[in-house]
Coordinates of C-alpha atoms and ligand atoms in Angstrom, one line a residue:
M1 CA -30.9 11.3 67.4
N2 CA -33.5 13.8 66.2
H3 CA -36.0 14.6 69.0
T4 CA -38.3 16.6 66.7
A5 CA -38.9 13.6 64.4
M6 CA -40.4 11.5 67.3
N7 CA -43.9 10.5 66.4
H8 CA -44.5 7.2 68.3
T9 CA -47.5 8.4 70.3
A10 CA -49.8 9.0 67.3
N11 CA -53.3 7.7 68.0
Q12 CA -52.4 6.3 71.4
P13 CA -52.6 8.0 74.8
A14 CA -49.1 9.1 76.0
L15 CA -47.8 10.4 79.3
E16 CA -45.6 13.4 79.3
L17 CA -42.5 12.7 81.4
S18 CA -40.4 15.3 83.2
Q19 CA -37.4 14.8 80.9
G20 CA -39.3 16.3 78.0
V21 CA -40.6 13.2 76.3
S22 CA -44.0 11.4 76.0
I23 CA -44.3 7.7 76.6
P24 CA -47.1 5.6 75.0
M25 CA -49.1 4.4 77.9
I26 CA -49.5 0.8 76.9
G27 CA -46.3 -1.1 76.1
L28 CA -45.6 -4.7 75.2
G29 CA -43.9 -6.7 77.9
T30 CA -41.4 -9.3 76.7
W31 CA -40.4 -11.3 79.7
P32 CA -39.9 -14.4 79.6
L33 CA -39.8 -14.6 75.9
L34 CA -36.5 -15.7 74.3
G35 CA -35.1 -16.2 70.8
E36 CA -37.4 -16.6 67.9
E37 CA -40.5 -16.4 70.1
A38 CA -39.4 -13.0 71.4
T39 CA -38.6 -11.8 67.9
D40 CA -41.9 -13.0 66.6
S41 CA -43.8 -11.5 69.5
V42 CA -42.3 -8.1 68.9
T43 CA -42.7 -8.1 65.1
R44 CA -46.4 -9.1 65.5
G45 CA -46.8 -6.7 68.4
I46 CA -45.7 -3.8 66.2
A47 CA -48.0 -5.0 63.4
N48 CA -50.8 -5.1 66.0
G49 CA -50.2 -1.5 66.8
Y50 CA -47.8 -1.5 69.8
R51 CA -45.5 1.5 69.7
H52 CA -43.7 0.8 73.1
I53 CA -41.6 -2.3 73.8
D54 CA -40.3 -3.2 77.3
T55 CA -37.2 -5.3 77.7
A56 CA -34.2 -5.7 80.1
H57 CA -30.7 -7.0 80.0
S58 CA -31.6 -9.7 82.5
Y59 CA -34.4 -11.0 80.2
G60 CA -31.7 -12.3 77.9
N61 CA -33.7 -11.2 74.8
E62 CA -32.4 -7.8 73.8
E63 CA -30.8 -9.2 70.6
A64 CA -34.1 -11.0 69.8
I65 CA -36.1 -7.8 70.5
G66 CA -33.8 -5.8 68.2
E67 CA -34.3 -8.3 65.5
G68 CA -38.1 -8.1 65.9
I69 CA -37.9 -4.3 65.5
V70 CA -35.9 -4.7 62.3
R71 CA -38.3 -7.3 60.9
S72 CA -41.3 -5.1 61.6
G73 CA -40.0 -2.5 59.2
I74 CA -41.1 0.3 61.5
D75 CA -39.3 3.6 61.5
R76 CA -37.2 3.8 64.6
S77 CA -38.7 7.2 65.4
D78 CA -42.2 5.7 65.5
L79 CA -41.3 3.3 68.3
W80 CA -40.6 3.7 72.1
V81 CA -38.0 1.2 73.4
T82 CA -37.3 0.7 77.1
S83 CA -34.5 -1.5 78.5
K84 CA -33.0 -1.9 81.9
L85 CA -29.6 -2.2 83.4
S86 CA -28.3 -4.7 85.9
L87 CA -25.5 -4.5 88.5
P88 CA -22.5 -3.9 86.3
G89 CA -24.2 -0.6 85.6
H90 CA -24.3 0.6 89.2
S91 CA -21.7 3.3 88.9
R92 CA -21.4 6.6 87.0
A93 CA -19.0 5.1 84.4
G94 CA -20.7 1.7 84.5
A95 CA -24.0 3.1 83.5
A96 CA -22.5 4.5 80.3
E97 CA -20.7 1.3 79.6
V98 CA -23.7 -0.9 80.0
Y99 CA -25.8 1.5 77.9
A100 CA -23.4 1.2 75.0
Q101 CA -23.6 -2.6 75.4
A102 CA -27.4 -2.6 75.4
L103 CA -27.4 -0.6 72.2
E104 CA -24.9 -3.0 70.6
R105 CA -27.1 -6.0 71.6
M106 CA -30.2 -4.4 70.3
G107 CA -28.7 -3.0 67.1
L108 CA -30.0 0.5 68.0
D109 CA -28.3 3.9 68.2
Y110 CA -30.4 5.2 71.1
L111 CA -33.0 4.0 73.7
D112 CA -36.1 6.0 74.6
L113 CA -35.8 5.0 78.2
F114 CA -33.2 3.2 80.2
L115 CA -34.1 2.0 83.7
I116 CA -32.1 0.9 86.7
H117 CA -33.8 -2.5 87.1
W118 CA -33.3 -3.0 90.9
P119 CA -31.8 -0.6 93.5
N120 CA -29.4 -3.2 95.0
P121 CA -29.0 -1.1 98.1
G122 CA -26.3 -3.5 99.5
H123 CA -24.1 -2.5 96.5
D124 CA -24.9 1.2 97.1
G125 CA -24.3 2.3 93.6
Y126 CA -27.7 3.4 92.4
V127 CA -27.3 7.1 93.0
E128 CA -24.1 7.1 91.0
S129 CA -25.8 5.1 88.3
C130 CA -28.6 7.7 88.1
Q131 CA -26.0 10.3 87.6
G132 CA -24.4 8.3 84.8
L133 CA -27.8 8.0 83.1
Q134 CA -28.4 11.7 83.5
D135 CA -25.0 12.3 81.8
L136 CA -26.2 10.3 78.8
V137 CA -29.5 12.3 78.6
D138 CA -27.5 15.6 78.9
A139 CA -25.2 14.4 76.1
G140 CA -28.2 13.6 73.8
R141 CA -27.4 9.9 73.7
L142 CA -30.5 8.7 75.6
R143 CA -34.0 10.2 75.6
A144 CA -34.9 9.5 79.2
W145 CA -33.8 7.5 82.3
G146 CA -35.7 6.1 85.2
V147 CA -35.8 3.5 87.9
S148 CA -37.6 0.2 88.7
N149 CA -38.5 -1.4 92.0
F150 CA -37.2 1.6 93.9
K151 CA -38.9 2.0 97.3
P152 CA -39.6 5.4 98.8
A153 CA -36.3 5.4 100.7
H154 CA -34.3 4.7 97.5
L155 CA -36.2 7.5 95.7
D156 CA -35.5 9.9 98.5
R157 CA -31.8 9.3 98.2
V158 CA -31.9 9.9 94.4
H159 CA -34.0 13.1 95.0
A160 CA -31.6 14.3 97.6
A161 CA -28.8 14.1 95.0
G162 CA -30.8 16.5 92.8
L163 CA -31.7 13.7 90.3
R164 CA -35.2 13.2 88.9
P165 CA -36.1 9.8 87.4
A166 CA -38.6 10.0 84.5
L167 CA -40.7 7.2 86.1
N168 CA -40.5 4.2 88.5
Q169 CA -41.6 0.9 87.1
V170 CA -43.1 -1.2 89.9
Q171 CA -45.5 -4.2 90.3
V172 CA -49.1 -2.9 90.4
D173 CA -52.3 -4.8 89.8
P174 CA -55.8 -4.6 91.5
A175 CA -54.6 -7.0 94.3
H176 CA -51.3 -5.3 94.7
L177 CA -52.1 -1.6 94.6
Q178 CA -49.0 -0.5 96.7
S179 CA -50.9 2.5 98.0
A180 CA -48.0 3.9 100.1
Q181 CA -45.6 3.5 97.2
L182 CA -48.0 5.3 94.8
R183 CA -48.6 8.1 97.3
H184 CA -44.9 8.6 97.5
H185 CA -44.7 8.8 93.7
A186 CA -47.5 11.4 93.7
A187 CA -45.7 13.4 96.4
R188 CA -42.5 13.4 94.4
S189 CA -44.2 13.9 91.0
I190 CA -42.8 10.6 89.7
P191 CA -45.0 8.9 87.2
T192 CA -45.7 5.1 87.7
A193 CA -45.3 2.4 85.1
A194 CA -47.1 -0.8 86.2
Y195 CA -45.3 -4.1 85.5
S196 CA -47.2 -7.4 85.8
P197 CA -50.2 -5.1 85.2
L198 CA -52.6 -8.0 84.8
G199 CA -51.2 -9.8 87.9
R200 CA -50.2 -12.5 85.5
A201 CA -53.9 -13.2 84.8
G202 CA -54.7 -13.0 88.5
D203 CA -57.9 -14.3 90.2
F204 CA -59.2 -10.8 90.5
L205 CA -60.1 -11.0 86.8
K206 CA -63.2 -13.0 88.0
D207 CA -64.3 -10.4 90.6
P208 CA -67.6 -8.5 90.0
A209 CA -65.7 -5.2 90.4
I210 CA -64.1 -6.1 87.1
T211 CA -66.6 -8.4 85.4
G212 CA -69.4 -5.8 86.0
P213 CA -67.7 -3.0 84.0
A214 CA -66.6 -5.7 81.4
A215 CA -70.3 -6.4 80.8
T216 CA -71.2 -2.7 80.8
Y217 CA -68.6 -1.7 78.2
S218 CA -68.5 -5.0 76.2
K219 CA -64.8 -5.5 77.1
T220 CA -62.9 -8.4 78.6
P221 CA -61.8 -8.4 82.3
A222 CA -58.2 -7.8 81.2
Q223 CA -59.2 -4.8 79.2
I224 CA -61.0 -3.3 82.3
V225 CA -57.8 -3.8 84.3
L226 CA -55.7 -2.0 81.7
R227 CA -58.2 0.8 81.4
W228 CA -58.1 1.1 85.3
H229 CA -54.3 1.6 85.0
L230 CA -54.8 4.3 82.3
D231 CA -57.6 6.1 84.1
S232 CA -55.4 6.1 87.2
G233 CA -52.6 7.8 85.2
R234 CA -50.3 4.8 85.0
V235 CA -48.3 3.4 82.1
A236 CA -48.8 -0.4 81.8
V237 CA -46.7 -3.0 80.0
P238 CA -48.8 -6.2 79.7
K239 CA -47.0 -9.2 78.1
S240 CA -48.8 -11.5 75.7
A241 CA -47.3 -13.8 73.2
S242 CA -50.8 -14.5 71.7
D243 CA -51.8 -12.5 68.7
A244 CA -55.4 -12.2 69.9
R245 CA -54.5 -11.1 73.4
Q246 CA -51.9 -8.6 72.1
R247 CA -54.7 -6.9 70.2
E248 CA -57.1 -7.2 73.1
N249 CA -54.7 -5.5 75.4
L250 CA -54.3 -2.6 73.1
D251 CA -58.0 -2.2 72.4
V252 CA -58.6 -0.1 75.5
F253 CA -58.7 3.5 74.1
D254 CA -62.4 3.8 73.2
F255 CA -63.9 4.0 76.7
T256 CA -63.2 5.2 80.2
L257 CA -64.3 3.9 83.7
A258 CA -66.4 6.0 86.0
P259 CA -64.9 7.2 89.4
A260 CA -67.0 4.7 91.3
E261 CA -65.9 1.8 89.1
L262 CA -62.2 2.8 89.6
A263 CA -62.8 3.0 93.4
A264 CA -64.4 -0.5 93.4
I265 CA -61.3 -1.9 91.6
D266 CA -59.0 0.0 94.0
A267 CA -60.9 -1.7 96.8
L268 CA -59.7 -5.2 95.6
D269 CA -56.3 -4.3 97.0
T270 CA -55.1 -7.0 99.5
G271 CA -52.4 -4.8 100.9
A272 CA -49.8 -7.3 99.9
G273 CA -46.4 -6.1 98.8
P274 CA -44.7 -7.0 95.5
R275 CA -43.5 -10.6 94.9
L276 CA -39.9 -9.6 95.4
D277 CA -38.5 -7.3 98.1
S278 CA -36.0 -4.9 96.5
D279 CA -34.1 -4.5 99.7
E280 CA -33.3 -8.2 99.5
Y281 CA -33.5 -9.1 95.8
G282 CA -31.7 -7.6 92.9
H283 CA -29.2 -8.1 90.1
Ligands
NAP1 N1 -39.2 -4.1 86.2 C1 -39.4 -5.4 86.6 O1 -38.7 -5.8 87.6 C2 -40.3 -6.3 85.9 C3 -40.7 -7.5 86.6 C4 -41.6 -8.3 85.9 C5 -42.1 -7.9 84.7 N2 -41.7 -6.8 84.0 C6 -42.2 -6.4 82.7 O2 -43.6 -6.4 82.7 C7 -44.1 -7.2 81.7 C8 -45.5 -7.8 82.1 O3 -45.4 -8.4 83.3 P1 -45.7 -10.0 83.5 O4 -45.4 -10.7 82.2 O5 -45.1 -10.4 84.7 O6 -47.3 -10.1 83.8 P2 -48.7 -9.6 83.0 O7 -48.4 -8.8 81.8 O8 -49.5 -9.1 84.1 O9 -49.3 -11.0 82.6 C9 -48.8 -11.8 81.6 C10 -49.6 -13.1 81.6 O10 -51.0 -12.9 81.4 C11 -51.4 -13.5 80.2 N3 -52.2 -12.5 79.5 C12 -51.9 -11.5 78.7 N4 -52.9 -10.8 78.3 C13 -54.0 -11.5 78.7 C14 -55.4 -11.3 78.5 N5 -55.9 -10.2 77.8 N6 -56.3 -12.1 79.1 C15 -55.8 -13.2 79.9 N7 -54.5 -13.4 80.1 C16 -53.6 -12.6 79.5 C17 -50.1 -13.8 79.4 O11 -50.3 -15.0 78.7 P3 -50.1 -15.1 77.1 O12 -48.7 -14.6 76.7 O13 -50.4 -16.5 76.7 O14 -51.2 -14.2 76.5 C18 -49.1 -14.1 80.5 O15 -49.2 -15.4 81.1 C19 -43.0 -8.3 81.5 O16 -43.2 -8.9 80.3 C20 -41.8 -7.4 81.6 O17 -41.6 -6.7 80.4 C21 -40.8 -5.9 84.7

């Protein structure tokens, strides 16, 4: 792995992470795509300009994503690849084992980012798992590690162990702003990556706080929401299997929203928590 050859952020905004790497701020989500559909989506996504792909062991598509990367013909060093570990990886040794298995499934020799998908607090292995991922980064086998669906209490335990995740990937959209969670990220200097960033095409796309700027900037409502994430400093991983919508979701780098426009979208927050409670759900 040659860190100096990494060039995947060319022409796209990137967020510098604490572990010394920069992540392209828009990535291509791949859940729930499987098999040939997943492969095709990734190959077209890369042709459409995506330089960041988001997958997970639990999606059951890591092999298909790896195949899509090969078919795209892109240089590995020009692409950011994130995957996520599930429960067998919730120990120091287990994290290294499941990392090797993920690489094998994807046909890659390193990942840019490996996340603990869910904290599974009942299992009580996530701090050990973070240590295992830090070992991999220290050994130069993984570029960065992070977490997903970690609540403030989980982040605090990781922090108390002296471990610093590169980011936390959580569900954020205009109706689910998760303000307390994001304030905790800010206090701990943990960047946020938004999953389901379009709220799975939520009703808020029809709200004037979003359709207004869409008219002003000649953009679609989805583009306004993605720009809102970027202007708020968040990475976002929208999923689209449609060629046109893949391109639409990446065409958000030529304008910015005004502070009042950002505040009006923030005000759409319902205060609702994420779909799944990570103290109860996990794998
Ligand atoms: N860490 C976690 O626990 C976790 C959990 C859930 C998801 N994720 C990741 O986050 C990614 C995205 O989340 P998500 O798939 O739940 O939700 P999303 O990206 O907010 O929404 C995807 C849905 O919106 C549609 N869509 C995409 N672009 C659009 C546009 N420009 N206009 C209108 N509709 C559009 C897609 O349909 P088409 O495909 O037909 O365009 C799809 O039905 C996932 O794929 C996965 O990689 C992570």
